Tab-separated table of C-alpha atoms and ligand atoms in Angstrom:
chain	number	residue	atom	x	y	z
A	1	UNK	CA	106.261	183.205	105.091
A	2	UNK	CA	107.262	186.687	106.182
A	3	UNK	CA	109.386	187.345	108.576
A	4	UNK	CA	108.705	189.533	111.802
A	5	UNK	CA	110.376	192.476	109.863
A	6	UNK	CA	108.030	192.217	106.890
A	7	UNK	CA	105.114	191.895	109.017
A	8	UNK	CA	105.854	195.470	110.892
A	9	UNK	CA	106.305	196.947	107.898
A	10	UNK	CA	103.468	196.079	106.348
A	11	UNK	CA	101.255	196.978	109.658
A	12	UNK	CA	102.792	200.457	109.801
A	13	UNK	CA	102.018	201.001	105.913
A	14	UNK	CA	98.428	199.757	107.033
A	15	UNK	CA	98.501	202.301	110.139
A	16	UNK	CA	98.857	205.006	108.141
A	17	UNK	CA	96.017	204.206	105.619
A	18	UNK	CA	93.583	203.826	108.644
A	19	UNK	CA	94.633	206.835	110.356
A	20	UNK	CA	94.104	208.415	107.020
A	21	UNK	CA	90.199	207.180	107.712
A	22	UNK	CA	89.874	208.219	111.319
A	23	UNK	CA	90.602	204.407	112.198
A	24	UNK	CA	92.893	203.889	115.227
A	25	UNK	CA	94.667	200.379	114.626
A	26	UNK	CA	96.624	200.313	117.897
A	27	UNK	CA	93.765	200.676	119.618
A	28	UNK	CA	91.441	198.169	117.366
A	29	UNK	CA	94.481	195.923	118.189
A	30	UNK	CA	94.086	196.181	122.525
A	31	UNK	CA	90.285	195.268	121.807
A	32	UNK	CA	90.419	192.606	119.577
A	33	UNK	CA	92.050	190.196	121.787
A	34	UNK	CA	89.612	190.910	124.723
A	35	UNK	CA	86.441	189.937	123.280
A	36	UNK	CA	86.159	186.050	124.671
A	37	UNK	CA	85.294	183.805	122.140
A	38	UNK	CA	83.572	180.383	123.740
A	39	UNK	CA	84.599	177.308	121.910
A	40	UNK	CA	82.174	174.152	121.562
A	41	UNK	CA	83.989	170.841	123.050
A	42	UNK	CA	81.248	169.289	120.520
A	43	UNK	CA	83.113	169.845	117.631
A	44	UNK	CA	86.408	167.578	118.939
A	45	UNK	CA	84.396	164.395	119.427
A	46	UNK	CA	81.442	164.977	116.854
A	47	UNK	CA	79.273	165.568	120.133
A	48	UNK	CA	79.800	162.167	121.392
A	49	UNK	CA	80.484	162.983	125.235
A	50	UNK	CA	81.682	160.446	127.454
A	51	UNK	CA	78.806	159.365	129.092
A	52	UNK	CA	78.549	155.715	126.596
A	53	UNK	CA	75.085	155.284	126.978
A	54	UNK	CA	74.863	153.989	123.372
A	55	UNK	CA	72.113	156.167	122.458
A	56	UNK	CA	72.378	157.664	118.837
A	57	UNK	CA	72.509	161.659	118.565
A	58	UNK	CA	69.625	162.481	117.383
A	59	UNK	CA	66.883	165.663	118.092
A	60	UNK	CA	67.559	166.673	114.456
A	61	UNK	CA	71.470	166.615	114.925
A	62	UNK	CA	73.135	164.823	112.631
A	63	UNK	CA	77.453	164.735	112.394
A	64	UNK	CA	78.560	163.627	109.053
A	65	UNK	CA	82.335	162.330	107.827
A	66	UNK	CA	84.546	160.052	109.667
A	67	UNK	CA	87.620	161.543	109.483
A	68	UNK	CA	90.387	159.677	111.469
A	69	UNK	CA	91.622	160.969	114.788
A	70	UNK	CA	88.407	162.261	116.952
A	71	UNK	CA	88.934	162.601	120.625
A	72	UNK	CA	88.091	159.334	122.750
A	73	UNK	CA	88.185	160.560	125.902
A	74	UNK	CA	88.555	163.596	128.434
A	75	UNK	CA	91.798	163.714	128.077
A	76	UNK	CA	92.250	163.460	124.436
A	77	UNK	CA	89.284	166.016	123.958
A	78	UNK	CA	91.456	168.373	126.648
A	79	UNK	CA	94.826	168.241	124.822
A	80	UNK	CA	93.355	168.339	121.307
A	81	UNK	CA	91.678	171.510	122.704
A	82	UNK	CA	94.782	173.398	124.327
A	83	UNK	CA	96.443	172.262	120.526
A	84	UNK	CA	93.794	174.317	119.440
A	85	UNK	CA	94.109	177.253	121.891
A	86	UNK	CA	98.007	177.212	120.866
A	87	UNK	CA	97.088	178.964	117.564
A	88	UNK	CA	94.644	181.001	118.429
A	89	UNK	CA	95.210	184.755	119.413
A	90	UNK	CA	93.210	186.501	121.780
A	91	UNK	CA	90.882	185.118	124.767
A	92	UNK	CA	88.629	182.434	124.925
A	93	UNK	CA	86.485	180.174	126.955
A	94	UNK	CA	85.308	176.451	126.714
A	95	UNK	CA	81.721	175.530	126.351
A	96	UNK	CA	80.688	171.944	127.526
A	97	UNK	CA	77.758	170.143	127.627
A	98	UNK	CA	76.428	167.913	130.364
A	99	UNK	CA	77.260	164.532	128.163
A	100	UNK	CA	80.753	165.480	128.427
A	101	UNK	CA	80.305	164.516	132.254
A	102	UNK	CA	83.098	162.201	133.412
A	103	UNK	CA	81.885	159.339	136.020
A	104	UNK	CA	84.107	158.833	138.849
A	105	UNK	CA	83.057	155.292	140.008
A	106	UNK	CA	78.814	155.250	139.773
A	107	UNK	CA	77.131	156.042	136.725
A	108	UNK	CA	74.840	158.439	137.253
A	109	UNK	CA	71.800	159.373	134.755
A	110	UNK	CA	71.448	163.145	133.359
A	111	UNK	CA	68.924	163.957	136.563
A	112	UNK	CA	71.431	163.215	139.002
A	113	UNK	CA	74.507	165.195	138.195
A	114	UNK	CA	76.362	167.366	139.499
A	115	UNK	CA	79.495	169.367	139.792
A	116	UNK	CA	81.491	165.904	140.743
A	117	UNK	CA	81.329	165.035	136.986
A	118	UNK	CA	83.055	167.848	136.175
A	119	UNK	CA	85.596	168.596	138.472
A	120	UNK	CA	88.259	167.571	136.007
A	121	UNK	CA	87.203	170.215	133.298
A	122	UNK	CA	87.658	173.088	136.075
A	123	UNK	CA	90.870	171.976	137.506
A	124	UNK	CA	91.768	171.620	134.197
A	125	UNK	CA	89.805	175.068	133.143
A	126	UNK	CA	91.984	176.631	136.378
A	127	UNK	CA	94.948	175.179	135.923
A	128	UNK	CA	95.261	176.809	131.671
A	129	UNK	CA	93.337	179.701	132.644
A	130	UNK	CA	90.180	179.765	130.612
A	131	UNK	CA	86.436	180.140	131.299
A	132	UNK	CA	83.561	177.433	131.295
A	133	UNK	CA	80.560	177.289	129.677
A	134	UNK	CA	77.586	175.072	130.326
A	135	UNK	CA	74.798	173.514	128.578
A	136	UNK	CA	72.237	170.794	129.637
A	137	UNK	CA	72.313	167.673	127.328
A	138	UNK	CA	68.397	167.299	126.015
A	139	UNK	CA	69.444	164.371	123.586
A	140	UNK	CA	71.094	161.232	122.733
A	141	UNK	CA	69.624	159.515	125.701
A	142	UNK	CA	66.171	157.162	126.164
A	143	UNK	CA	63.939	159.353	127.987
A	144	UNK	CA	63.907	161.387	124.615
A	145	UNK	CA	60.246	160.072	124.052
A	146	UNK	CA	58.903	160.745	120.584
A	147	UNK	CA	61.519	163.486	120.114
A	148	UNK	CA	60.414	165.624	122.774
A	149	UNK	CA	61.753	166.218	126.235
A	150	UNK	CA	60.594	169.637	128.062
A	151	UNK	CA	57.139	169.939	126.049
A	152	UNK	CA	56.161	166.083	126.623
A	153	UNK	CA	52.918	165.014	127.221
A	154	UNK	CA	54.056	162.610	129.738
A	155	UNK	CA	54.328	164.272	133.279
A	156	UNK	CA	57.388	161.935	134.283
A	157	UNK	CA	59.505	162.382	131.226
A	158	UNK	CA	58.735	166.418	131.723
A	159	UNK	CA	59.917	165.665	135.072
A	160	UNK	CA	63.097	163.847	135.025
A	161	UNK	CA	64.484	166.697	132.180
A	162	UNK	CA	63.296	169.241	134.273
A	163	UNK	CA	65.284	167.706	137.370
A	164	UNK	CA	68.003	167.980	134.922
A	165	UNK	CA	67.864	171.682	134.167
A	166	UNK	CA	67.975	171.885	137.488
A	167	UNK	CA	71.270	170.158	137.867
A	168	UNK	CA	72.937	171.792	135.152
A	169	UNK	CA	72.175	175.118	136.307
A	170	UNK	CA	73.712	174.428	139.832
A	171	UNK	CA	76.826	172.503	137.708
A	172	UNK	CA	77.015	176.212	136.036
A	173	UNK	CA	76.923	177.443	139.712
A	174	UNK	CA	79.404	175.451	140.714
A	175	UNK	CA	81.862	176.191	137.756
A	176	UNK	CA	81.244	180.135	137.715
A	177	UNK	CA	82.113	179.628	141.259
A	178	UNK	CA	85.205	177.851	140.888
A	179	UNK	CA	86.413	179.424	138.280
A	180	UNK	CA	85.243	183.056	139.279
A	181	UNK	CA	84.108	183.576	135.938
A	182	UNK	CA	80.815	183.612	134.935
A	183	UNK	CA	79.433	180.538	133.313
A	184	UNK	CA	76.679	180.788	130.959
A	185	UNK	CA	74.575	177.853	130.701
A	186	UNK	CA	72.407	177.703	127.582
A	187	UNK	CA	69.459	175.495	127.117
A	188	UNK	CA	68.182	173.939	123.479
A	189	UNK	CA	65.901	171.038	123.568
A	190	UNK	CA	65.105	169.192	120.037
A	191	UNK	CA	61.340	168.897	120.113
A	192	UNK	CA	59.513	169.274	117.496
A	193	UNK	CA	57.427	167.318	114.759
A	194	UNK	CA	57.992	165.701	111.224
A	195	UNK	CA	54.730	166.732	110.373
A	196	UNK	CA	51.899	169.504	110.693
A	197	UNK	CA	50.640	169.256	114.590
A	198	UNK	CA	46.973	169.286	115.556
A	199	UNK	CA	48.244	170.968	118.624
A	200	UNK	CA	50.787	173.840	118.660
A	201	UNK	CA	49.454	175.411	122.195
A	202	UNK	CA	50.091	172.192	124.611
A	203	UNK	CA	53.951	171.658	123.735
A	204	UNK	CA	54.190	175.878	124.099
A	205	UNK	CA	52.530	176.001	127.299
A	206	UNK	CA	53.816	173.179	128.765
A	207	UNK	CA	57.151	173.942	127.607
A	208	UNK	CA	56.930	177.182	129.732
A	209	UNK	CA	55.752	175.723	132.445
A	210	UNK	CA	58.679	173.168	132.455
A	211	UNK	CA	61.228	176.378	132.093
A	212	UNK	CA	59.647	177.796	134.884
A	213	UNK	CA	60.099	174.863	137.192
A	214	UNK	CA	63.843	174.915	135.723
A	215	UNK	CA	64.402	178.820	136.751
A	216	UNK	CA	62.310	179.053	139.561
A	217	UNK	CA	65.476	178.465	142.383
A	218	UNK	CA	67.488	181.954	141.814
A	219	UNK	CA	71.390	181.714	141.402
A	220	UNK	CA	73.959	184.048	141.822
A	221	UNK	CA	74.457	185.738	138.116
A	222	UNK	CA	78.192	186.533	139.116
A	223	UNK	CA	78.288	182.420	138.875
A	224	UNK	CA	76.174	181.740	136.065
A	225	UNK	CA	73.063	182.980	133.935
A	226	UNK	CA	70.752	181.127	131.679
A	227	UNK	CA	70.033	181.321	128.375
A	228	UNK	CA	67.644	180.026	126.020
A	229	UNK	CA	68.272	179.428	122.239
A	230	UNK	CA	65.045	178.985	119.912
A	231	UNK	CA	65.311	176.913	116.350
A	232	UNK	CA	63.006	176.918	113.874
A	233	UNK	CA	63.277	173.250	112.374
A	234	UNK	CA	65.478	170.161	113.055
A	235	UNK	CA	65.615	167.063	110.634
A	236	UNK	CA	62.660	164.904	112.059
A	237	UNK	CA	61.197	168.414	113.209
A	238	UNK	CA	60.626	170.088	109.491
A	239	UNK	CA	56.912	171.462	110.666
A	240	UNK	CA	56.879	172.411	114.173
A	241	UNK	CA	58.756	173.288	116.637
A	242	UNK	CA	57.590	174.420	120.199
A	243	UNK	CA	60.990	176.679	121.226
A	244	UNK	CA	60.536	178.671	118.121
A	245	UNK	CA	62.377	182.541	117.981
A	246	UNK	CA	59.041	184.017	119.306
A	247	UNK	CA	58.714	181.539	121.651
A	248	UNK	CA	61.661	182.130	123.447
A	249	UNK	CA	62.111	185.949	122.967
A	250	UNK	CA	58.721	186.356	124.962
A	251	UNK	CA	59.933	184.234	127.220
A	252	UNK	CA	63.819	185.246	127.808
A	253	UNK	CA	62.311	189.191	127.651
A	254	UNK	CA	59.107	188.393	130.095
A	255	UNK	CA	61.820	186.490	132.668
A	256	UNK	CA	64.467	188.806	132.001
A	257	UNK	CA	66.710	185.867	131.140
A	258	UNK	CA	69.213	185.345	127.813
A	259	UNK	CA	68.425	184.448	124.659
A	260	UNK	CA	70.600	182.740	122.147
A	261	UNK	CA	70.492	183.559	118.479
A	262	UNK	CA	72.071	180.715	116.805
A	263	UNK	CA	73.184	182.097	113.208
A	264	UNK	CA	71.664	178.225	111.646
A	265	UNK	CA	68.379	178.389	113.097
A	266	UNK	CA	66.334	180.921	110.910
A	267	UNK	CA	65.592	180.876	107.346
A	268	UNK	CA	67.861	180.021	104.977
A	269	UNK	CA	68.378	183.801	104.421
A	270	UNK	CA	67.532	185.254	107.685
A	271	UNK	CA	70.595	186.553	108.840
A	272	UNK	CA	71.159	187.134	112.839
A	273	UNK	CA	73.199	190.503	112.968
A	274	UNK	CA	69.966	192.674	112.568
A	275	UNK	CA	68.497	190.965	115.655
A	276	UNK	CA	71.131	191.966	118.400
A	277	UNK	CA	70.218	195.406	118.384
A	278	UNK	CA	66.765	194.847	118.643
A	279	UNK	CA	66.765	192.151	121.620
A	280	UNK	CA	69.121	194.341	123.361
A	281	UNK	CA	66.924	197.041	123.636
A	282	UNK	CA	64.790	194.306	126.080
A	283	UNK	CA	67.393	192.498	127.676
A	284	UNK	CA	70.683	193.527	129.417
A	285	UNK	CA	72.937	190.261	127.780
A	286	UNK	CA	72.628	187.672	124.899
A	287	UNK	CA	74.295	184.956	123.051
A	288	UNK	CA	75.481	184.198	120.027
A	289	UNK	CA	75.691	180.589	118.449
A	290	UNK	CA	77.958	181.663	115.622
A	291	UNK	CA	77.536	178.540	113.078
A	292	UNK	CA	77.259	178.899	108.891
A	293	UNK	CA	73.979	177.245	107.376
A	294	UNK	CA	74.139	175.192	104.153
A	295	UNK	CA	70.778	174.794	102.795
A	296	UNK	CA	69.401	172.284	105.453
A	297	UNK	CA	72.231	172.054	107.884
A	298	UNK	CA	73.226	174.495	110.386
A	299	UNK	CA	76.350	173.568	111.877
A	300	UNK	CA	79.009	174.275	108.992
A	301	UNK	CA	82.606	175.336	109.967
A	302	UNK	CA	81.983	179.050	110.704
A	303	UNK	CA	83.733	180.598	107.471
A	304	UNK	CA	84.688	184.728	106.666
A	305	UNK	CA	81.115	185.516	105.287
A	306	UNK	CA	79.494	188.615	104.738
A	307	UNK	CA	77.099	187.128	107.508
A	308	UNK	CA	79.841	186.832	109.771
A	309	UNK	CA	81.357	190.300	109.172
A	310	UNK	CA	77.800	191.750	109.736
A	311	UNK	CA	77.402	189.702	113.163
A	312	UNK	CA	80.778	191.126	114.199
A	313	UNK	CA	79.484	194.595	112.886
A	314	UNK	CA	77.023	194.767	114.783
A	315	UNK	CA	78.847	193.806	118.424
A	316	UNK	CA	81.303	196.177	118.057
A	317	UNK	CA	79.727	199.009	116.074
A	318	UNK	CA	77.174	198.875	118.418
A	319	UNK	CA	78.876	198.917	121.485
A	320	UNK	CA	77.536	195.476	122.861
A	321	UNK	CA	81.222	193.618	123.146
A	322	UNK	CA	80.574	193.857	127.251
A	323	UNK	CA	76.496	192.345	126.380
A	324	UNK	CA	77.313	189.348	123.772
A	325	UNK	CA	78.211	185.958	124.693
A	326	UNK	CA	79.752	184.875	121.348
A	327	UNK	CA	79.882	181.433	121.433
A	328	UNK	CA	80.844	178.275	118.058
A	329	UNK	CA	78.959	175.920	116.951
A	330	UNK	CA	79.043	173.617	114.351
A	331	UNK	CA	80.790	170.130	114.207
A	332	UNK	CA	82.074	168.707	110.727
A	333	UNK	CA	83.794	165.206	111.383
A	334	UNK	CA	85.009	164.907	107.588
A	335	UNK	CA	88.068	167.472	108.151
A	336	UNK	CA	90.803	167.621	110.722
A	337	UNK	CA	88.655	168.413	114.062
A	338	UNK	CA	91.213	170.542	115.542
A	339	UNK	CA	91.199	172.632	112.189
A	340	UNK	CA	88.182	172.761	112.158
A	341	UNK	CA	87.808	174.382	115.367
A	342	UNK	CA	91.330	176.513	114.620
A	343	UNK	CA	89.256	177.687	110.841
A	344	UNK	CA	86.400	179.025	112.725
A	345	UNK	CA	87.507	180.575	116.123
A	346	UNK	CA	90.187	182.400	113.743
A	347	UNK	CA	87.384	183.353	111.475
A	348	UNK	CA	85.719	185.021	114.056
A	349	UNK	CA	88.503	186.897	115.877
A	350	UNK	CA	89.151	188.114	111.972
A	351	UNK	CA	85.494	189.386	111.542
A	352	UNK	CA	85.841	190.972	115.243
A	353	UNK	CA	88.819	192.864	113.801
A	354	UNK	CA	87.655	193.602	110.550
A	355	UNK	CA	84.580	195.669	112.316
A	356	UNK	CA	87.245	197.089	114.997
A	357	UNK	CA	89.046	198.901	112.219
A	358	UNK	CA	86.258	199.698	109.626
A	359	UNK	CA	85.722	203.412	109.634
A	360	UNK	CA	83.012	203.739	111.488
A	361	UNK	CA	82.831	207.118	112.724
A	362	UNK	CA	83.264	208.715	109.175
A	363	UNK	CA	80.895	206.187	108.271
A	364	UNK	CA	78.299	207.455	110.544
A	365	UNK	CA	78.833	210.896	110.111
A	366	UNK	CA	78.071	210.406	106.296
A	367	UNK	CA	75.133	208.877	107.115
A	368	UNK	CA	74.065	211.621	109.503
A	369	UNK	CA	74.889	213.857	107.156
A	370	UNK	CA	72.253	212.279	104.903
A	371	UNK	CA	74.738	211.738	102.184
A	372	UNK	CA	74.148	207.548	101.236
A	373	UNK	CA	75.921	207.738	98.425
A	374	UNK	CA	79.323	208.338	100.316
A	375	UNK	CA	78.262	206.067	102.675
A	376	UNK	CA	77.746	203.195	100.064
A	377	UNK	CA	81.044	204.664	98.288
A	378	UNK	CA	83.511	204.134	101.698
A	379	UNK	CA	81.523	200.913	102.953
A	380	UNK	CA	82.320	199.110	99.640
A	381	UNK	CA	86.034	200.745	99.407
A	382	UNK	CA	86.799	199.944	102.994
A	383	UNK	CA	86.450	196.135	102.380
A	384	UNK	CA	89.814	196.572	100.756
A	385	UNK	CA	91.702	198.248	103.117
A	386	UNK	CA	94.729	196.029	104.094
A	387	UNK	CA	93.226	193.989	107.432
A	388	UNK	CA	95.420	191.438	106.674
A	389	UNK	CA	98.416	193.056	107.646
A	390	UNK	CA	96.847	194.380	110.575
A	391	UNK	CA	95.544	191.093	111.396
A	392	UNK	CA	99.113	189.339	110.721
A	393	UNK	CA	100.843	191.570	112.996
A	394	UNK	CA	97.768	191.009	115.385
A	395	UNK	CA	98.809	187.266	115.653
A	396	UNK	CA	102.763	188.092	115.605
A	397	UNK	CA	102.228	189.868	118.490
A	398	UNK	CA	100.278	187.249	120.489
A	399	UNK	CA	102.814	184.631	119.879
A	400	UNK	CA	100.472	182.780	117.418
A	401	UNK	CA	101.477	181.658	113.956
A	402	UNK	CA	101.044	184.457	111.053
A	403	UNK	CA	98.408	183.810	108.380
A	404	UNK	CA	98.465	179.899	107.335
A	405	UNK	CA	101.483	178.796	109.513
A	406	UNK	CA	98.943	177.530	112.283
A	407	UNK	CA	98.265	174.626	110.103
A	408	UNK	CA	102.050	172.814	109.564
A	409	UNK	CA	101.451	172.884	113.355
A	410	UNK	CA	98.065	170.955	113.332
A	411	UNK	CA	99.232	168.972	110.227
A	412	UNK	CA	102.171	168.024	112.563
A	413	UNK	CA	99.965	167.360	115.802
A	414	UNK	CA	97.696	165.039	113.274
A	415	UNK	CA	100.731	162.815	112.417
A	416	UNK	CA	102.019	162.601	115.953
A	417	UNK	CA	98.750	162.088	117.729
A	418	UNK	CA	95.885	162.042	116.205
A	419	UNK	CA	97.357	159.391	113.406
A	420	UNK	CA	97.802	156.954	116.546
A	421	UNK	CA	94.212	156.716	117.398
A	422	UNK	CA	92.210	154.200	116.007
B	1	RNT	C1	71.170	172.593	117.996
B	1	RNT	C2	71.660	173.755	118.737
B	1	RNT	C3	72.538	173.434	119.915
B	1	RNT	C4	73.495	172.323	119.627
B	1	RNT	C5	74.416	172.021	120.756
B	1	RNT	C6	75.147	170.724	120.556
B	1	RNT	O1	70.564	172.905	116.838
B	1	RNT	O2	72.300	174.641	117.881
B	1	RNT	O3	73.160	174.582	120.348
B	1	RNT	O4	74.233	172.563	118.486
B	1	RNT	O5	73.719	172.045	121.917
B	2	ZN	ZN1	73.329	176.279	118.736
């Protein structure tokens, strides 16, 4: 490991190649840690919650491995998180979802919660100083009829998920409130069909309809705002599914909502980085599910890909770090769950740096310049440039460990903690 000597060294030797670029580093270094990642409580308990109803996952998500120590309860989930948070520089949020509700005394059913489930998460939110995030639950429970839940042809199933959109969106109030900080509650149902549907117009229109009865009560957007995130398959859903990407762009533009581009839910090689700039010329926020697809899942430990790097291109090139939600998701229960969580939040601040100290500005004048060739020339010799010693002195200076160190820390948390649970 290097020491703290080493590491300034090598950051001013890096300083001076950047500034030989046009790049400010100092100042890539003050942004960097501002841009709020939220992190999914999903991946510490392989999106189990805490509500024990017994019902399976389902709606096309499936958590694979059985690796030992996954959080049991609130508590655990909370101090497996702030393990997390230990090792991570910069800012960042928590995003729950409504089956992480904890009952105090009844058991109430998904259409009759409310903030009182959740008052634990923001005193515990206040108390460490982080964000919430919100999403309604559309799965693992019975009135999941046929795999569909919003678009149902059945009036009274419609009805009792509706009555729960409703109740997540005032929980969201209720947090943003508390916390005063924004929550942003994001909505993804799982219906869809195994096979080729006689009828794609019902589920759309009544799918609308059903968002419509979900929106219709207006909230304050300091406390939260509402997002929608399309998919185009699940497993069980292969041919159809009614919140498709056009779907929901229509819909999030026409109702001046957010949309959510989750980086697993296009084609196998549709990447989501082109798509910010183009939705943001329609709508004044959006958010970002940042996952890594693997042929037919979507939820792989987000890893430094050139998809990645292009996402994070695109936020900060672009000038949208003030109009992206980034958000994780992905849960893989056949590694250490805090690592997991550690591997991909890290991986994200990285790509967030990596665009924060590309050379952008020669970049662009190159291209307005019309010469592509030294565009292509810088943009492949940049890649090189020594990031890692800007990004080591990055996490020196927020108190985090420097390049793999984090992990003798989880390794250690593993045998202390997570070891005991059975
Ligand atoms: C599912 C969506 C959704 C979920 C979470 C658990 O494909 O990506 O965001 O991952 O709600
Ligand atoms: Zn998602």
């Amino acid at each position: 490991m290097s020491t703290t000597k080493q590491i300034e060294q090598a950051y001013r030797l890096a300083k001076e190649r950047y500034a030989a670029l046009g790049v400010d580093t100092d100042g890539a270094l003050k942004q960097v840690a501002d841009i709020p990642v939220s992190i999914h409580c999903w991946q510490g308990d392989d999106v189990g919650g805490f509500e024990n109803a017994g019902e399976a996952l389902g709606g096309g998500l499936a958590v694979t491995g059985n690796y030992p120590g996954k959080a049991r309860t609130p508590e655990e989930l909370r101090a497996d998180f702030e393990e997390a948070l230990s090792v991570l520089p910069g800012i960042h949020r928590f995003n729950l979802h409504a089956c992480y509700a904890e009952m105090t005394g009844r058991k109430v059913d998904r259409d009759e919660l409310s903030a009182a489930q959740f008052k634990n998460w923001i005193a515990w939110a206040k108390a460490i100083k982080i964000g919430l995030d919100f999403n309604p639950t559309f799965f693992a429970h019975s009135k999941v009829v046929g795999g569909v839940t919003l678009s149902s042809a059945d009036k009274a199933i419609r009805q009792f998920w509706i009555e729960h959109g409703i109740r997540s969106r005032e929980i969201g109030a209720a947090i943003g409130k508390a916390l005063d900080n924004t929550c942003l509650n994001n909505l993804w149902i799982p219906d869809g069909m195994k096979d080729t549907p006689a009828d794609r117009r019902g589920p759309r229109e009544r799918l609308a309809e059903s968002l419509d009865a979900i929106y219709q009560k207006k909230i304050n957007p300091k406390h939260n705002v509402d997002s929608v995130e399309p998919k185009l398959f699940g497993i069980g859903a292969e041919s159809y599914t009614p919140g498709s990407h056009e779907f929901y762009l229509g819909y999030a533009v026409s109702r001046q909502i957010l949309l959510t581009l989750d980086a697993g839910h296009f084609h196998p090689t549709e990447g989501i980085a082109d798509k910010i700039s183009s939705v943001l010329c329609y709508l004044p926020e959006i958010a970002l599910h940042v996952s890594r697809g693997v042929r037919w899942d979507s939820d792989h430990v987000v890893t430094l890909t050139d998809e990645l790097q292009a996402i994070a291109q695109e936020i900060v090139w672009g000038g949208y770090a003030q109009r992206v939600r980034i958000g994780l998701d992905y849960f893989d229960a056949s590694i250490n769950r805090v690592a997991a969580w550690v591997i991909g939040a890290r991986n994200m601040r990285k790509a967030l740096l990596l665009a924060l100290v590309a050379p952008i500005a020669k970049l662009r004048q190159l291209e307005a310049e019309g010469d592509y060739t030294s565009r292509l020339a810088l943009m492949e010799d940049a890649k090189l440039l020594p990031a890692g010693a800007v990004w080591d002195y990055f996490c020196a200076r927020q108190g985090v460990p420097v390049g793999e160190a984090w992990l003798a820390r989880v390794k250690d948390y593993e045998r202390t903690v997570l070891a005991k649970r059975s």
